[in-house]
Amino acid sequence: MTREVLALTDRMKGRDWLMTQDWVDDEIELVLNTANQLKTDFKTGVQTLHLPHKTIFLIFFDKSTRTRNSFEAGITQLGGHGHFIDSATSQIAHGESPKDMGIILSSYGHGIAIRHDTVPGEGQAYMREVAEWATVPVINMQCDVDHPCQTLADLMTIREEFGKDLRDLKIAVSWAYAPSYVKPMSVPQGLIMLMTRYGMNVTLAHPPEYTLMEEPMRLARENTMRSGGNFEVVDNMEEAFADADIVYPKSWGPESLYGNPEEAMKVAAQYRHWICDEPMMSKAKQKAIYMHCLPADRGSEVVDAVIDGPQSRVYPEAENRMHTAKALMALTM
Ligand code: CP
């Protein structure tokens, strides 16, 4: 390890991971390199007990498959332990403050991770308040603004496919119809914020009701100016998919209707034709890859032939959630 990498690694200890935008490029590079190493170690059976007997508290205000299990399995593989906390069955449900959570959990362990993603205006603010009082790193497992653990795994997956230089690749981040529940806005917002840092051509597509929050849009434009890529917004999936190298169609809700899911579903029902099927995939490049953070609404967001087809990378993408979660814990805790 060079002196620079050692200094950078030292700098990571105790750092919060609340938005990708909070970390500079060489810090993101370090976490991806660490994730690559941890992935190789996992696949070759090398033990990685970097956090022996350390505890991370995993607070969930919402459901999860990948995030919970990638953190729980990941901390076990690092030699530590993850405590699952369901907000509904803890004193958070009786109004216990983020300040108290930050101070008290810091006195019991070594890291706090939080998912708080379904109420616009709340999740990121809650995490920042916990972090203000915590003396251990706080990790965002998805909030209203960003899903930095997901987009980091997405970046790792894209690099595995296309290499490190992503300049001029086109990624289509598109809304898609889903009837299951009102999905958070944080994945498309996280994608436009992170991918614009790498000189990519990012095209965002959505029906008029599905505009993203102002701050992620501002950051995406600012990142594009710095990286030399392109960021545009269109109102149809076809245009976004045209000649794309990567397509990432998924559902999210209208910002004003998270408290009114029935009304949100009525709005969404007008756009059932926003589905990623084989004719839609054929508009992208022949070698284009299909990505989705999962869970996907099969038959609504995407047809089986695409998500189970040769262009789909959803399983490597989901797997990389664990390697990147381990890297974040190993570096910050
Ligand atoms: N992609 C993702 O965050 O999955 P979960 O909701 O299952 O954690």
Tab-separated table of C-alpha atoms and ligand atoms in Angstrom:
chain	number	residue	atom	x	y	z
A	1	MET	CA	0.000	0.000	0.000
A	2	THR	CA	1.425	3.420	-0.945
A	3	ARG	CA	1.721	6.236	1.612
A	4	GLU	CA	-1.110	8.074	-0.182
A	5	VAL	CA	-3.462	5.078	0.048
A	6	LEU	CA	-2.556	4.604	3.732
A	7	ALA	CA	-3.347	8.266	4.442
A	8	LEU	CA	-6.609	7.970	2.537
A	9	THR	CA	-7.535	4.785	4.413
A	10	ASP	CA	-6.828	6.562	7.714
A	11	ARG	CA	-9.075	9.422	6.632
A	12	MET	CA	-11.992	7.007	6.133
A	13	LYS	CA	-12.166	5.879	9.767
A	14	GLY	CA	-15.193	7.380	11.463
A	15	ARG	CA	-16.554	8.927	8.245
A	16	ASP	CA	-20.308	8.997	7.609
A	17	TRP	CA	-21.674	7.711	4.288
A	18	LEU	CA	-24.843	9.766	3.849
A	19	MET	CA	-24.691	10.757	0.172
A	20	THR	CA	-22.190	9.792	-2.538
A	21	GLN	CA	-21.785	13.508	-3.111
A	22	ASP	CA	-20.170	13.844	0.367
A	23	TRP	CA	-17.198	11.722	-0.737
A	24	VAL	CA	-14.558	12.924	-3.194
A	25	ASP	CA	-13.495	10.826	-6.179
A	26	ASP	CA	-10.419	9.220	-4.636
A	27	GLU	CA	-12.494	8.140	-1.601
A	28	ILE	CA	-15.048	6.477	-3.891
A	29	GLU	CA	-12.137	4.868	-5.758
A	30	LEU	CA	-10.775	3.462	-2.496
A	31	VAL	CA	-14.114	1.973	-1.508
A	32	LEU	CA	-14.523	0.352	-4.940
A	33	ASN	CA	-10.982	-1.057	-4.838
A	34	THR	CA	-11.664	-2.412	-1.349
A	35	ALA	CA	-14.946	-3.952	-2.552
A	36	ASN	CA	-13.119	-5.632	-5.454
A	37	GLN	CA	-10.578	-7.117	-3.053
A	38	LEU	CA	-13.289	-8.289	-0.645
A	39	LYS	CA	-15.163	-9.871	-3.553
A	40	THR	CA	-12.066	-11.804	-4.621
A	41	ASP	CA	-11.434	-12.858	-1.014
A	42	PHE	CA	-15.049	-14.016	-0.624
A	43	LYS	CA	-14.929	-16.054	-3.816
A	44	THR	CA	-11.597	-17.665	-2.976
A	45	GLY	CA	-12.491	-18.429	0.640
A	46	VAL	CA	-9.998	-16.003	2.187
A	47	GLN	CA	-11.069	-14.866	5.668
A	48	THR	CA	-11.600	-11.127	6.055
A	49	LEU	CA	-11.856	-10.536	9.800
A	50	HIS	CA	-11.204	-6.792	9.562
A	51	LEU	CA	-13.777	-5.836	12.234
A	52	PRO	CA	-13.477	-8.485	14.943
A	53	HIS	CA	-16.157	-8.203	17.670
A	54	LYS	CA	-17.417	-4.892	16.308
A	55	THR	CA	-21.122	-4.094	16.253
A	56	ILE	CA	-23.182	-2.185	13.719
A	57	PHE	CA	-26.789	-1.197	14.477
A	58	LEU	CA	-29.079	-1.524	11.453
A	59	ILE	CA	-32.172	0.664	11.869
A	60	PHE	CA	-34.978	0.038	9.382
A	61	PHE	CA	-38.021	2.279	8.901
A	62	ASP	CA	-38.900	0.261	5.775
A	63	LYS	CA	-38.760	-3.269	4.393
A	64	SER	CA	-35.643	-4.783	2.825
A	65	THR	CA	-34.200	-7.956	1.358
A	66	ARG	CA	-30.828	-6.996	-0.185
A	67	THR	CA	-29.801	-4.148	2.097
A	68	ARG	CA	-30.520	-5.898	5.387
A	69	ASN	CA	-28.972	-9.191	4.331
A	70	SER	CA	-25.926	-7.694	2.616
A	71	PHE	CA	-25.103	-5.746	5.792
A	72	GLU	CA	-25.855	-8.638	8.157
A	73	ALA	CA	-23.929	-11.222	6.125
A	74	GLY	CA	-21.212	-8.665	5.414
A	75	ILE	CA	-20.525	-7.713	9.038
A	76	THR	CA	-20.461	-11.406	10.024
A	77	GLN	CA	-17.852	-12.054	7.327
A	78	LEU	CA	-15.810	-9.133	8.686
A	79	GLY	CA	-15.826	-10.732	12.151
A	80	GLY	CA	-18.424	-8.462	13.725
A	81	HIS	CA	-22.145	-8.515	14.404
A	82	GLY	CA	-25.174	-6.621	13.061
A	83	HIS	CA	-28.089	-5.755	15.357
A	84	PHE	CA	-31.345	-5.413	13.422
A	85	ILE	CA	-33.623	-2.664	14.777
A	86	ASP	CA	-37.155	-2.377	13.428
A	87	SER	CA	-38.237	1.227	13.989
A	88	ALA	CA	-41.824	0.055	14.585
A	89	THR	CA	-40.875	-2.210	17.508
A	90	SER	CA	-38.257	0.076	19.084
A	91	GLN	CA	-38.840	3.240	21.102
A	92	ILE	CA	-38.500	5.207	17.851
A	93	ALA	CA	-42.197	4.363	17.427
A	94	HIS	CA	-42.881	6.234	20.689
A	95	GLY	CA	-40.943	9.258	19.452
A	96	GLU	CA	-37.420	8.593	20.742
A	97	SER	CA	-35.236	11.275	19.187
A	98	PRO	CA	-32.484	10.867	16.587
A	99	LYS	CA	-30.165	12.589	19.084
A	100	ASP	CA	-30.788	9.885	21.703
A	101	MET	CA	-30.394	7.118	19.105
A	102	GLY	CA	-27.060	8.578	17.972
A	103	ILE	CA	-25.621	9.035	21.462
A	104	ILE	CA	-26.848	5.782	22.998
A	105	LEU	CA	-26.076	3.428	20.115
A	106	SER	CA	-22.608	5.012	19.809
A	107	SER	CA	-21.985	4.005	23.418
A	108	TYR	CA	-22.844	0.352	22.625
A	109	GLY	CA	-21.028	-0.260	19.346
A	110	HIS	CA	-19.039	0.912	16.365
A	111	GLY	CA	-21.428	1.894	13.550
A	112	ILE	CA	-25.019	2.884	12.833
A	113	ALA	CA	-26.777	2.271	9.518
A	114	ILE	CA	-30.241	3.609	8.730
A	115	ARG	CA	-32.963	3.067	6.112
A	116	HIS	CA	-35.584	5.834	6.171
A	117	ASP	CA	-36.766	6.264	2.601
A	118	THR	CA	-40.507	6.659	2.140
A	119	VAL	CA	-41.246	10.170	3.406
A	120	PRO	CA	-39.878	12.996	1.244
A	121	GLY	CA	-38.105	15.539	3.426
A	122	GLU	CA	-37.490	13.202	6.382
A	123	GLY	CA	-34.927	10.430	5.837
A	124	GLN	CA	-31.771	12.379	4.989
A	125	ALA	CA	-32.581	14.945	7.715
A	126	TYR	CA	-33.075	12.153	10.292
A	127	MET	CA	-29.737	10.563	9.381
A	128	ARG	CA	-27.888	13.876	9.523
A	129	GLU	CA	-29.299	14.477	12.997
A	130	VAL	CA	-28.264	11.013	14.216
A	131	ALA	CA	-24.813	11.638	12.695
A	132	GLU	CA	-24.498	15.004	14.434
A	133	TRP	CA	-24.705	13.277	17.816
A	134	ALA	CA	-23.129	9.899	17.038
A	135	THR	CA	-19.453	9.296	17.698
A	136	VAL	CA	-19.404	6.339	15.284
A	137	PRO	CA	-19.910	6.358	11.498
A	138	VAL	CA	-23.479	6.611	10.197
A	139	ILE	CA	-24.285	4.848	6.916
A	140	ASN	CA	-27.272	5.667	4.715
A	141	MET	CA	-28.992	2.406	3.734
A	142	GLN	CA	-31.496	4.452	1.640
A	143	CYS	CA	-33.216	7.727	2.373
A	144	ASP	CA	-35.604	10.024	0.554
A	145	VAL	CA	-32.775	11.678	-1.400
A	146	ASP	CA	-30.108	9.049	-2.104
A	147	HIS	CA	-29.455	5.313	-1.990
A	148	PRO	CA	-25.656	5.525	-1.944
A	149	CYS	CA	-25.097	1.837	-1.116
A	150	GLN	CA	-27.130	0.857	-4.195
A	151	THR	CA	-25.509	3.279	-6.621
A	152	LEU	CA	-22.036	2.308	-5.413
A	153	ALA	CA	-22.849	-1.340	-6.222
A	154	ASP	CA	-24.280	-0.162	-9.562
A	155	LEU	CA	-21.062	1.682	-10.364
A	156	MET	CA	-19.041	-1.422	-9.471
A	157	THR	CA	-21.267	-3.528	-11.762
A	158	ILE	CA	-21.014	-1.045	-14.642
A	159	ARG	CA	-17.219	-0.990	-14.330
A	160	GLU	CA	-17.096	-4.784	-14.365
A	161	GLU	CA	-18.897	-4.610	-17.694
A	162	PHE	CA	-17.334	-1.596	-19.383
A	163	GLY	CA	-14.044	-0.951	-17.553
A	164	LYS	CA	-13.026	2.078	-15.538
A	165	ASP	CA	-13.323	4.745	-18.227
A	166	LEU	CA	-17.060	5.387	-18.527
A	167	ARG	CA	-16.831	8.593	-20.557
A	168	ASP	CA	-19.393	8.810	-23.357
A	169	LEU	CA	-21.338	5.738	-22.284
A	170	LYS	CA	-25.055	6.423	-22.319
A	171	ILE	CA	-27.176	5.396	-19.332
A	172	ALA	CA	-30.963	5.675	-19.518
A	173	VAL	CA	-32.529	6.182	-16.096
A	174	SER	CA	-36.220	5.827	-16.785
A	175	TRP	CA	-39.440	5.749	-14.815
A	176	ALA	CA	-41.429	2.504	-15.265
A	177	TYR	CA	-44.882	1.453	-14.122
A	178	ALA	CA	-45.240	-0.600	-10.919
A	179	PRO	CA	-48.495	-1.392	-9.101
A	180	SER	CA	-46.958	-3.043	-5.987
A	181	TYR	CA	-46.165	0.044	-3.881
A	182	VAL	CA	-45.031	3.661	-4.196
A	183	LYS	CA	-41.298	3.163	-4.603
A	184	PRO	CA	-38.840	5.733	-3.226
A	185	MET	CA	-37.227	8.403	-5.414
A	186	SER	CA	-33.739	7.787	-4.084
A	187	VAL	CA	-32.451	5.319	-6.688
A	188	PRO	CA	-32.990	7.494	-9.789
A	189	GLN	CA	-31.779	10.516	-7.789
A	190	GLY	CA	-28.708	8.618	-6.609
A	191	LEU	CA	-27.979	7.440	-10.152
A	192	ILE	CA	-28.124	10.880	-11.738
A	193	MET	CA	-25.880	12.271	-8.982
A	194	LEU	CA	-23.229	9.539	-9.172
A	195	MET	CA	-23.101	8.631	-12.875
A	196	THR	CA	-22.751	12.273	-13.957
A	197	ARG	CA	-19.423	12.346	-12.078
A	198	TYR	CA	-17.869	9.926	-14.553
A	199	GLY	CA	-18.422	11.745	-17.825
A	200	MET	CA	-21.371	9.591	-18.803
A	201	ASN	CA	-24.295	10.695	-20.950
A	202	VAL	CA	-27.142	10.408	-18.470
A	203	THR	CA	-30.664	10.591	-19.858
A	204	LEU	CA	-33.502	10.761	-17.367
A	205	ALA	CA	-37.001	9.912	-18.641
A	206	HIS	CA	-40.291	10.235	-16.791
A	207	PRO	CA	-43.938	11.251	-17.217
A	208	PRO	CA	-44.637	14.859	-16.135
A	209	GLU	CA	-45.819	13.983	-12.587
A	210	TYR	CA	-42.547	12.232	-11.716
A	211	THR	CA	-40.039	15.077	-11.512
A	212	LEU	CA	-37.140	14.418	-9.127
A	213	MET	CA	-36.137	16.628	-6.189
A	214	GLU	CA	-34.377	19.908	-6.986
A	215	GLU	CA	-31.130	19.236	-5.103
A	216	PRO	CA	-30.206	15.946	-6.862
A	217	MET	CA	-31.080	17.579	-10.211
A	218	ARG	CA	-28.851	20.547	-9.398
A	219	LEU	CA	-25.985	18.293	-8.342
A	220	ALA	CA	-26.352	16.170	-11.492
A	221	ARG	CA	-26.046	19.298	-13.669
A	222	GLU	CA	-23.084	20.561	-11.636
A	223	ASN	CA	-21.308	17.179	-11.817
A	224	THR	CA	-21.842	17.056	-15.570
A	225	MET	CA	-20.226	20.466	-16.026
A	226	ARG	CA	-17.190	19.217	-14.104
A	227	SER	CA	-16.897	15.754	-15.689
A	228	GLY	CA	-17.672	16.719	-19.272
A	229	GLY	CA	-20.567	14.334	-19.699
A	230	ASN	CA	-24.134	15.169	-20.618
A	231	PHE	CA	-27.361	15.242	-18.617
A	232	GLU	CA	-30.755	15.561	-20.251
A	233	VAL	CA	-34.363	14.981	-19.323
A	234	VAL	CA	-36.906	13.554	-21.788
A	235	ASP	CA	-40.559	12.583	-21.466
A	236	ASN	CA	-40.507	9.110	-23.017
A	237	MET	CA	-38.731	5.844	-22.480
A	238	GLU	CA	-38.040	5.256	-26.203
A	239	GLU	CA	-35.930	8.386	-26.535
A	240	ALA	CA	-33.986	7.562	-23.373
A	241	PHE	CA	-33.303	4.000	-24.536
A	242	ALA	CA	-32.133	5.020	-28.036
A	243	ASP	CA	-28.505	3.863	-28.437
A	244	ALA	CA	-28.087	3.449	-24.683
A	245	ASP	CA	-25.291	1.268	-23.294
A	246	ILE	CA	-27.044	0.818	-19.967
A	247	VAL	CA	-30.772	0.950	-19.263
A	248	TYR	CA	-32.117	1.309	-15.734
A	249	PRO	CA	-35.930	1.519	-15.878
A	250	LYS	CA	-37.674	1.534	-12.513
A	251	SER	CA	-40.668	2.999	-10.757
A	252	TRP	CA	-40.883	5.818	-8.236
A	253	GLY	CA	-43.680	7.937	-6.845
A	254	PRO	CA	-44.777	11.521	-7.404
A	255	GLU	CA	-43.073	13.517	-4.604
A	256	SER	CA	-46.331	15.034	-3.343
A	257	LEU	CA	-48.239	11.731	-3.071
A	258	TYR	CA	-46.171	9.508	-0.753
A	259	GLY	CA	-48.749	10.083	1.987
A	260	ASN	CA	-51.581	9.166	-0.381
A	261	PRO	CA	-50.684	5.845	-2.052
A	262	GLU	CA	-54.155	5.305	-3.546
A	263	GLU	CA	-53.955	8.606	-5.428
A	264	ALA	CA	-50.337	7.841	-6.410
A	265	MET	CA	-51.439	4.527	-7.932
A	266	LYS	CA	-54.197	6.275	-9.911
A	267	VAL	CA	-51.608	8.620	-11.415
A	268	ALA	CA	-49.293	5.698	-12.195
A	269	ALA	CA	-52.062	3.686	-13.883
A	270	GLN	CA	-52.102	6.187	-16.782
A	271	TYR	CA	-48.587	5.091	-17.665
A	272	ARG	CA	-48.863	1.280	-17.781
A	273	HIS	CA	-47.171	1.368	-21.176
A	274	TRP	CA	-43.902	2.493	-19.530
A	275	ILE	CA	-42.579	-1.073	-19.429
A	276	CYS	CA	-39.196	-2.465	-20.392
A	277	ASP	CA	-40.069	-5.187	-22.889
A	278	GLU	CA	-38.131	-6.694	-25.798
A	279	PRO	CA	-39.161	-4.046	-28.398
A	280	MET	CA	-38.066	-1.341	-25.925
A	281	MET	CA	-34.737	-3.115	-25.284
A	282	SER	CA	-34.132	-3.279	-29.045
A	283	LYS	CA	-33.884	0.534	-29.118
A	284	ALA	CA	-30.758	0.373	-26.950
A	285	LYS	CA	-27.410	-0.806	-28.301
A	286	GLN	CA	-27.191	-4.505	-29.083
A	287	LYS	CA	-24.703	-4.988	-26.256
A	288	ALA	CA	-26.645	-2.822	-23.797
A	289	ILE	CA	-27.141	-4.118	-20.281
A	290	TYR	CA	-30.355	-4.018	-18.265
A	291	MET	CA	-30.083	-3.027	-14.597
A	292	HIS	CA	-32.566	-2.739	-11.728
A	293	CYS	CA	-31.929	-2.299	-8.005
A	294	LEU	CA	-34.697	-4.850	-7.236
A	295	PRO	CA	-37.295	-5.751	-6.205
A	296	ALA	CA	-38.740	-5.386	-9.726
A	297	ASP	CA	-42.420	-5.644	-10.608
A	298	ARG	CA	-42.236	-8.369	-13.234
A	299	GLY	CA	-44.834	-7.877	-15.956
A	300	SER	CA	-45.152	-4.159	-15.131
A	301	GLU	CA	-41.724	-2.531	-14.863
A	302	VAL	CA	-40.078	-5.228	-16.957
A	303	VAL	CA	-41.001	-8.437	-18.766
A	304	ASP	CA	-39.436	-11.778	-17.776
A	305	ALA	CA	-37.727	-12.100	-21.161
A	306	VAL	CA	-35.661	-8.997	-20.376
A	307	ILE	CA	-34.954	-9.415	-16.664
A	308	ASP	CA	-34.132	-13.113	-17.161
A	309	GLY	CA	-32.498	-12.535	-20.555
A	310	PRO	CA	-28.849	-12.302	-21.625
A	311	GLN	CA	-28.656	-8.523	-21.248
A	312	SER	CA	-29.770	-8.517	-17.613
A	313	ARG	CA	-27.175	-7.870	-14.896
A	314	VAL	CA	-29.553	-7.743	-11.932
A	315	TYR	CA	-27.977	-10.639	-10.039
A	316	PRO	CA	-24.339	-9.464	-10.231
A	317	GLU	CA	-25.694	-6.025	-9.293
A	318	ALA	CA	-27.459	-7.454	-6.228
A	319	GLU	CA	-24.371	-9.489	-5.299
A	320	ASN	CA	-22.200	-6.384	-5.436
A	321	ARG	CA	-24.397	-4.871	-2.736
A	322	MET	CA	-22.669	-7.126	-0.228
A	323	HIS	CA	-19.106	-6.471	-1.392
A	324	THR	CA	-19.635	-2.707	-1.361
A	325	ALA	CA	-21.417	-2.786	2.027
A	326	LYS	CA	-18.464	-4.705	3.453
A	327	ALA	CA	-16.018	-2.195	1.985
A	328	LEU	CA	-17.942	0.728	3.520
A	329	MET	CA	-18.034	-0.934	6.953
A	330	ALA	CA	-14.394	-2.084	6.829
A	331	LEU	CA	-13.160	1.396	5.879
A	332	THR	CA	-15.313	3.537	8.164
A	333	MET	CA	-15.790	1.474	11.355
B	1	CP	N1	-32.219	-2.583	-3.780
B	1	CP	C1	-32.531	-2.609	-2.475
B	1	CP	O1	-32.229	-1.693	-1.721
B	1	CP	O2	-33.160	-3.749	-2.089
B	1	CP	P1	-33.937	-3.941	-0.706
B	1	CP	O3	-35.069	-2.959	-0.694
B	1	CP	O4	-34.420	-5.365	-0.730
B	1	CP	O5	-32.983	-3.689	0.407
